[in-house]
PDB file of C-alpha atoms in Angstrom:
ATOM      1  CA  MET X   1      89.020 104.465  88.901  1.00 66.00           C
ATOM      2  CA  PRO X   2      85.377 104.066  87.522  1.00 74.00           C
ATOM      3  CA  VAL X   3      83.256 103.710  90.418  1.00 82.00           C
ATOM      4  CA  SER X   4      79.222 104.021  90.006  1.00 83.00           C
ATOM      5  CA  GLU X   5      77.891 107.543  90.655  1.00 82.00           C
ATOM      6  CA  ASN X   6      76.113 106.408  93.793  1.00 89.00           C
ATOM      7  CA  LEU X   7      79.547 105.510  95.387  1.00 91.00           C
ATOM      8  CA  ALA X   8      81.785 108.568  93.932  1.00 88.00           C
ATOM      9  CA  ILE X   9      80.245 111.237  95.786  1.00 91.00           C
ATOM     10  CA  PRO X  10      80.520 109.583  99.363  1.00 95.00           C
ATOM     11  CA  LEU X  11      84.255 108.378  98.362  1.00 94.00           C
ATOM     12  CA  PHE X  12      85.039 112.178  97.627  1.00 93.00           C
ATOM     13  CA  ARG X  13      83.436 113.394 100.740  1.00 96.00           C
ATOM     14  CA  ALA X  14      85.081 110.630 102.942  1.00 97.00           C
ATOM     15  CA  PHE X  15      88.550 111.383 101.568  1.00 96.00           C
ATOM     16  CA  ALA X  16      88.305 114.981 101.839  1.00 96.00           C
ATOM     17  CA  VAL X  17      87.098 114.979 105.381  1.00 97.00           C
ATOM     18  CA  LEU X  18      89.744 112.401 106.298  1.00 97.00           C
ATOM     19  CA  GLU X  19      92.905 113.961 104.960  1.00 96.00           C
ATOM     20  CA  TYR X  20      91.594 117.361 106.232  1.00 95.00           C
ATOM     21  CA  GLN X  21      91.400 115.847 109.834  1.00 95.00           C
ATOM     22  CA  LEU X  22      94.894 113.887 109.514  1.00 96.00           C
ATOM     23  CA  LYS X  23      96.424 117.334 108.227  1.00 95.00           C
ATOM     24  CA  ARG X  24      95.337 118.652 111.644  1.00 93.00           C
ATOM     25  CA  ARG X  25      97.731 116.262 113.385  1.00 93.00           C
ATOM     26  CA  HIS X  26     101.380 117.185 113.394  1.00 92.00           C
ATOM     27  CA  ALA X  27     102.121 113.329 113.023  1.00 93.00           C
ATOM     28  CA  PHE X  28     100.418 112.881 109.827  1.00 95.00           C
ATOM     29  CA  LEU X  29     101.369 115.922 108.062  1.00 95.00           C
ATOM     30  CA  LYS X  30     104.452 116.369 106.124  1.00 97.00           C
ATOM     31  CA  ALA X  31     105.433 118.661 103.176  1.00 97.00           C
ATOM     32  CA  ASP X  32     106.349 117.797  99.561  1.00 96.00           C
ATOM     33  CA  ARG X  33     109.344 119.352  98.057  1.00 96.00           C
ATOM     34  CA  PHE X  34     107.436 122.620  97.439  1.00 97.00           C
ATOM     35  CA  GLY X  35     106.365 122.958 100.897  1.00 97.00           C
ATOM     36  CA  ASN X  36     102.699 122.042 100.042  1.00 97.00           C
ATOM     37  CA  ALA X  37     100.710 119.914 103.107  1.00 96.00           C
ATOM     38  CA  MET X  38     100.381 116.571 102.568  1.00 96.00           C
ATOM     39  CA  VAL X  39      99.416 113.445 104.588  1.00 96.00           C
ATOM     40  CA  ASP X  40     102.296 111.473 105.713  1.00 96.00           C
ATOM     41  CA  TRP X  41     100.530 107.966 104.939  1.00 95.00           C
ATOM     42  CA  SER X  42     103.684 106.122 106.163  1.00 93.00           C
ATOM     43  CA  GLU X  43     102.863 107.558 109.247  1.00 94.00           C
ATOM     44  CA  VAL X  44      99.244 106.733 109.608  1.00 96.00           C
ATOM     45  CA  LYS X  45     100.289 103.148 108.713  1.00 95.00           C
ATOM     46  CA  ALA X  46     102.395 102.988 111.324  1.00 93.00           C
ATOM     47  CA  ALA X  47      99.824 104.549 113.765  1.00 94.00           C
ATOM     48  CA  VAL X  48      96.933 102.159 112.991  1.00 95.00           C
ATOM     49  CA  ASP X  49      99.559  99.033 113.039  1.00 93.00           C
ATOM     50  CA  GLY X  50      99.872  99.880 116.941  1.00 93.00           C
ATOM     51  CA  PHE X  51      96.060  99.457 117.366  1.00 93.00           C
ATOM     52  CA  PRO X  52      95.000  95.999 118.718  1.00 94.00           C
ATOM     53  CA  ALA X  53      92.988  94.437 115.825  1.00 94.00           C
ATOM     54  CA  ALA X  54      89.991  94.583 117.879  1.00 95.00           C
ATOM     55  CA  ASP X  55      90.201  98.660 117.494  1.00 95.00           C
ATOM     56  CA  PHE X  56      90.953  98.742 114.119  1.00 96.00           C
ATOM     57  CA  VAL X  57      90.872  96.076 111.667  1.00 97.00           C
ATOM     58  CA  LEU X  58      88.080  93.929 113.554  1.00 97.00           C
ATOM     59  CA  GLN X  59      85.949  97.085 113.228  1.00 96.00           C
ATOM     60  CA  LEU X  60      85.747  96.925 109.800  1.00 98.00           C
ATOM     61  CA  ASP X  61      83.327  95.166 107.625  1.00 97.00           C
ATOM     62  CA  ALA X  62      84.125  91.184 107.002  1.00 98.00           C
ATOM     63  CA  PHE X  63      83.598  92.051 103.318  1.00 97.00           C
ATOM     64  CA  THR X  64      86.209  94.949 103.688  1.00 97.00           C
ATOM     65  CA  ARG X  65      88.909  92.629 105.435  1.00 97.00           C
ATOM     66  CA  GLN X  66      88.173  89.727 102.812  1.00 97.00           C
ATOM     67  CA  LYS X  67      88.261  92.259  99.942  1.00 95.00           C
ATOM     68  CA  VAL X  68      91.523  93.648 100.754  1.00 95.00           C
ATOM     69  CA  LEU X  69      93.341  90.933 102.870  1.00 96.00           C
ATOM     70  CA  ASP X  70      92.422  87.641 101.007  1.00 94.00           C
ATOM     71  CA  GLY X  71      94.720  86.422  98.366  1.00 90.00           C
ATOM     72  CA  ALA X  72      97.843  87.965  96.823  1.00 91.00           C
ATOM     73  CA  ARG X  73      97.368  91.315  98.558  1.00 93.00           C
ATOM     74  CA  GLU X  74      98.512  93.455  95.390  1.00 93.00           C
ATOM     75  CA  ARG X  75      95.464  95.411  94.580  1.00 89.00           C
ATOM     76  CA  PRO X  76      94.085  97.815  94.020  1.00 90.00           C
ATOM     77  CA  LYS X  77      96.805  98.329  90.781  1.00 85.00           C
ATOM     78  CA  VAL X  78      98.943 101.166  90.728  1.00 87.00           C
ATOM     79  CA  GLN X  79      99.409 103.527  87.834  1.00 86.00           C
ATOM     80  CA  VAL X  80     103.154 103.476  86.669  1.00 89.00           C
ATOM     81  CA  VAL X  81     105.213 104.774  83.848  1.00 93.00           C
ATOM     82  CA  VAL X  82     106.777 102.321  81.499  1.00 93.00           C
ATOM     83  CA  ASN X  83     108.800 102.460  78.209  1.00 94.00           C
ATOM     84  CA  SER X  84     107.037 101.066  75.356  1.00 90.00           C
ATOM     85  CA  GLY X  85     108.911 101.275  72.291  1.00 92.00           C
ATOM     86  CA  GLY X  86     110.950 104.521  73.298  1.00 94.00           C
ATOM     87  CA  ARG X  87     107.934 106.178  74.371  1.00 96.00           C
ATOM     88  CA  ARG X  88     106.528 106.804  78.068  1.00 95.00           C
ATOM     89  CA  LYS X  89     103.335 105.207  78.660  1.00 88.00           C
ATOM     90  CA  ALA X  90     101.080 105.164  81.688  1.00 85.00           C
ATOM     91  CA  THR X  91      99.772 101.771  82.368  1.00 82.00           C
ATOM     92  CA  PHE X  92      98.376  99.749  85.742  1.00 83.00           C
ATOM     93  CA  GLU X  93     100.278  97.117  87.548  1.00 87.00           C
ATOM     94  CA  PRO X  94      99.709  95.396  90.442  1.00 90.00           C
ATOM     95  CA  ARG X  95     102.100  96.157  93.244  1.00 93.00           C
ATOM     96  CA  PRO X  96     102.340  94.343  96.813  1.00 94.00           C
ATOM     97  CA  LEU X  97     100.515  96.553  99.397  1.00 95.00           C
ATOM     98  CA  GLN X  98     103.600  96.325 101.838  1.00 91.00           C
ATOM     99  CA  PRO X  99     107.433  96.278 100.766  1.00 86.00           C
ATOM    100  CA  PRO X 100     108.592  92.805 100.814  1.00 84.00           C
ATOM    101  CA  ASN X 101     110.913  93.965 103.971  1.00 84.00           C
ATOM    102  CA  GLU X 102     107.943  94.700 105.907  1.00 84.00           C
ATOM    103  CA  VAL X 103     106.153  92.662 108.330  1.00 84.00           C
ATOM    104  CA  ARG X 104     102.963  91.440 107.188  1.00 89.00           C
ATOM    105  CA  SER X 105     100.281  93.622 108.610  1.00 94.00           C
ATOM    106  CA  ASP X 106      96.645  93.863 107.849  1.00 96.00           C
ATOM    107  CA  ALA X 107      96.163  97.049 109.335  1.00 97.00           C
ATOM    108  CA  ARG X 108      99.085  98.703 107.236  1.00 96.00           C
ATOM    109  CA  ALA X 109      97.362  96.571 104.073  1.00 97.00           C
ATOM    110  CA  LEU X 110      94.206  98.322 104.602  1.00 97.00           C
ATOM    111  CA  VAL X 111      95.294 101.771 104.827  1.00 97.00           C
ATOM    112  CA  GLU X 112      97.620 101.240 101.606  1.00 96.00           C
ATOM    113  CA  ALA X 113      94.590  99.778  99.655  1.00 96.00           C
ATOM    114  CA  THR X 114      92.353 102.662 100.902  1.00 96.00           C
ATOM    115  CA  LYS X 115      95.168 105.205  99.832  1.00 95.00           C
ATOM    116  CA  ARG X 116      95.205 103.334  96.379  1.00 93.00           C
ATOM    117  CA  VAL X 117      91.690 103.669  96.213  1.00 92.00           C
ATOM    118  CA  ARG X 118      91.882 107.401  96.646  1.00 92.00           C
ATOM    119  CA  ASN X 119      94.507 107.910  94.391  1.00 90.00           C
ATOM    120  CA  ASN X 120      93.010 106.139  91.383  1.00 87.00           C
ATOM    121  CA  LEU X 121      89.667 107.803  91.776  1.00 85.00           C
ATOM    122  CA  PHE X 122      91.171 111.634  92.483  1.00 83.00           C
ATOM    123  CA  HIS X 123      93.828 111.745  89.634  1.00 76.00           C
ATOM    124  CA  GLY X 124      92.649 112.284  86.215  1.00 57.00           C
ATOM    125  CA  GLY X 125      92.764 109.787  83.291  1.00 51.00           C
ATOM    126  CA  LYS X 126      91.794 106.588  85.283  1.00 53.00           C
ATOM    127  CA  GLU X 127      87.984 106.649  84.134  1.00 52.00           C
ATOM    128  CA  ASP X 128      88.651 104.260  81.340  1.00 57.00           C
ATOM    129  CA  PRO X 129      87.956 101.016  82.360  1.00 57.00           C
ATOM    130  CA  GLY X 130      89.716  99.500  79.592  1.00 57.00           C
ATOM    131  CA  GLU X 131      92.745 101.438  80.674  1.00 56.00           C
ATOM    132  CA  GLN X 132      92.353 100.028  84.259  1.00 50.00           C
ATOM    133  CA  PRO X 133      90.935  96.628  84.332  1.00 50.00           C
ATOM    134  CA  PHE X 134      90.028  95.744  87.831  1.00 46.00           C
ATOM    135  CA  ASP X 135      87.663  93.026  86.651  1.00 53.00           C
ATOM    136  CA  GLY X 136      84.344  94.654  87.085  1.00 58.00           C
ATOM    137  CA  ASP X 137      84.944  95.153  90.927  1.00 76.00           C
ATOM    138  CA  ASP X 138      85.659  99.027  91.265  1.00 82.00           C
ATOM    139  CA  ASP X 139      82.583  99.272  93.452  1.00 89.00           C
ATOM    140  CA  GLU X 140      83.790  96.652  96.042  1.00 92.00           C
ATOM    141  CA  TRP X 141      87.232  98.536  96.060  1.00 92.00           C
ATOM    142  CA  GLY X 142      85.574 101.679  96.736  1.00 93.00           C
ATOM    143  CA  ARG X 143      82.964 100.012  99.309  1.00 96.00           C
ATOM    144  CA  ALA X 144      85.957  98.685 101.031  1.00 97.00           C
ATOM    145  CA  ALA X 145      87.826 102.097 100.750  1.00 97.00           C
ATOM    146  CA  LEU X 146      84.889 104.050 102.121  1.00 97.00           C
ATOM    147  CA  ASP X 147      84.428 101.416 104.931  1.00 98.00           C
ATOM    148  CA  VAL X 148      88.298 102.027 105.841  1.00 98.00           C
ATOM    149  CA  ALA X 149      87.961 106.002 105.661  1.00 98.00           C
ATOM    150  CA  GLN X 150      84.910 106.349 107.805  1.00 98.00           C
ATOM    151  CA  THR X 151      86.541 103.876 110.631  1.00 97.00           C
ATOM    152  CA  LEU X 152      89.360 106.103 110.587  1.00 97.00           C
ATOM    153  CA  LEU X 153      87.176 109.060 110.921  1.00 96.00           C
ATOM    154  CA  ASP X 154      85.310 107.460 113.778  1.00 95.00           C
ATOM    155  CA  LEU X 155      88.337 106.725 115.650  1.00 95.00           C
ATOM    156  CA  MET X 156      89.409 110.240 115.093  1.00 94.00           C
ATOM    157  CA  ASP X 157      86.064 111.492 116.602  1.00 92.00           C
ATOM    158  CA  GLN X 158      86.698 109.522 119.628  1.00 91.00           C
ATOM    159  CA  GLY X 159      89.998 110.572 120.461  1.00 89.00           C
ATOM    160  CA  ALA X 160      91.382 107.032 119.994  1.00 89.00           C
ATOM    161  CA  PHE X 161      93.471 108.251 116.822  1.00 85.00           C
ATOM    162  CA  GLY X 162      95.238 111.418 118.026  1.00 76.00           C
ATOM    163  CA  ALA X 163      93.986 114.740 118.871  1.00 73.00           C
ATOM    164  CA  PRO X 164      94.263 117.546 116.499  1.00 77.00           C
ATOM    165  CA  ASP X 165      96.908 119.907 117.178  1.00 76.00           C
ATOM    166  CA  HIS X 166      94.482 123.114 116.861  1.00 65.00           C
ATOM    167  CA  PRO X 167      90.878 123.536 117.016  1.00 60.00           C
TER     168      PRO X 167
END
């Protein structure tokens, strides 16, 4: 995700601290198939869904809420593999922020959009704006994701988002 230089470092820092803090809480920790520690984002989304709107969603900037929650709720795009003439190709496609069978939740959508920004920023091969056309608004998505990440960190600092399992 080609965000500006002045936004990339704060995003990397916020996501690094957020993921570290989430992994310190057993409810948000899972192992991949090799036993590597990962954040269980579905549990994070379930936890924020339990907050009253005033305690999470309404703590976010109006810009963040509008950016993520207005419209079709299918962005940021997700990189997927498609078959192109018998060859696999990575391409970006819009995908709903929530599965169709899930009850619409602003909190879950905000966390999913933030996770997608994180994935698009962290994983290689996504810096070419021609390969990932976001209509020139990558910094807007980055600012919205930073707002969500910082709000989650604030909630953890306040003890409202679970205490760490160990010091």
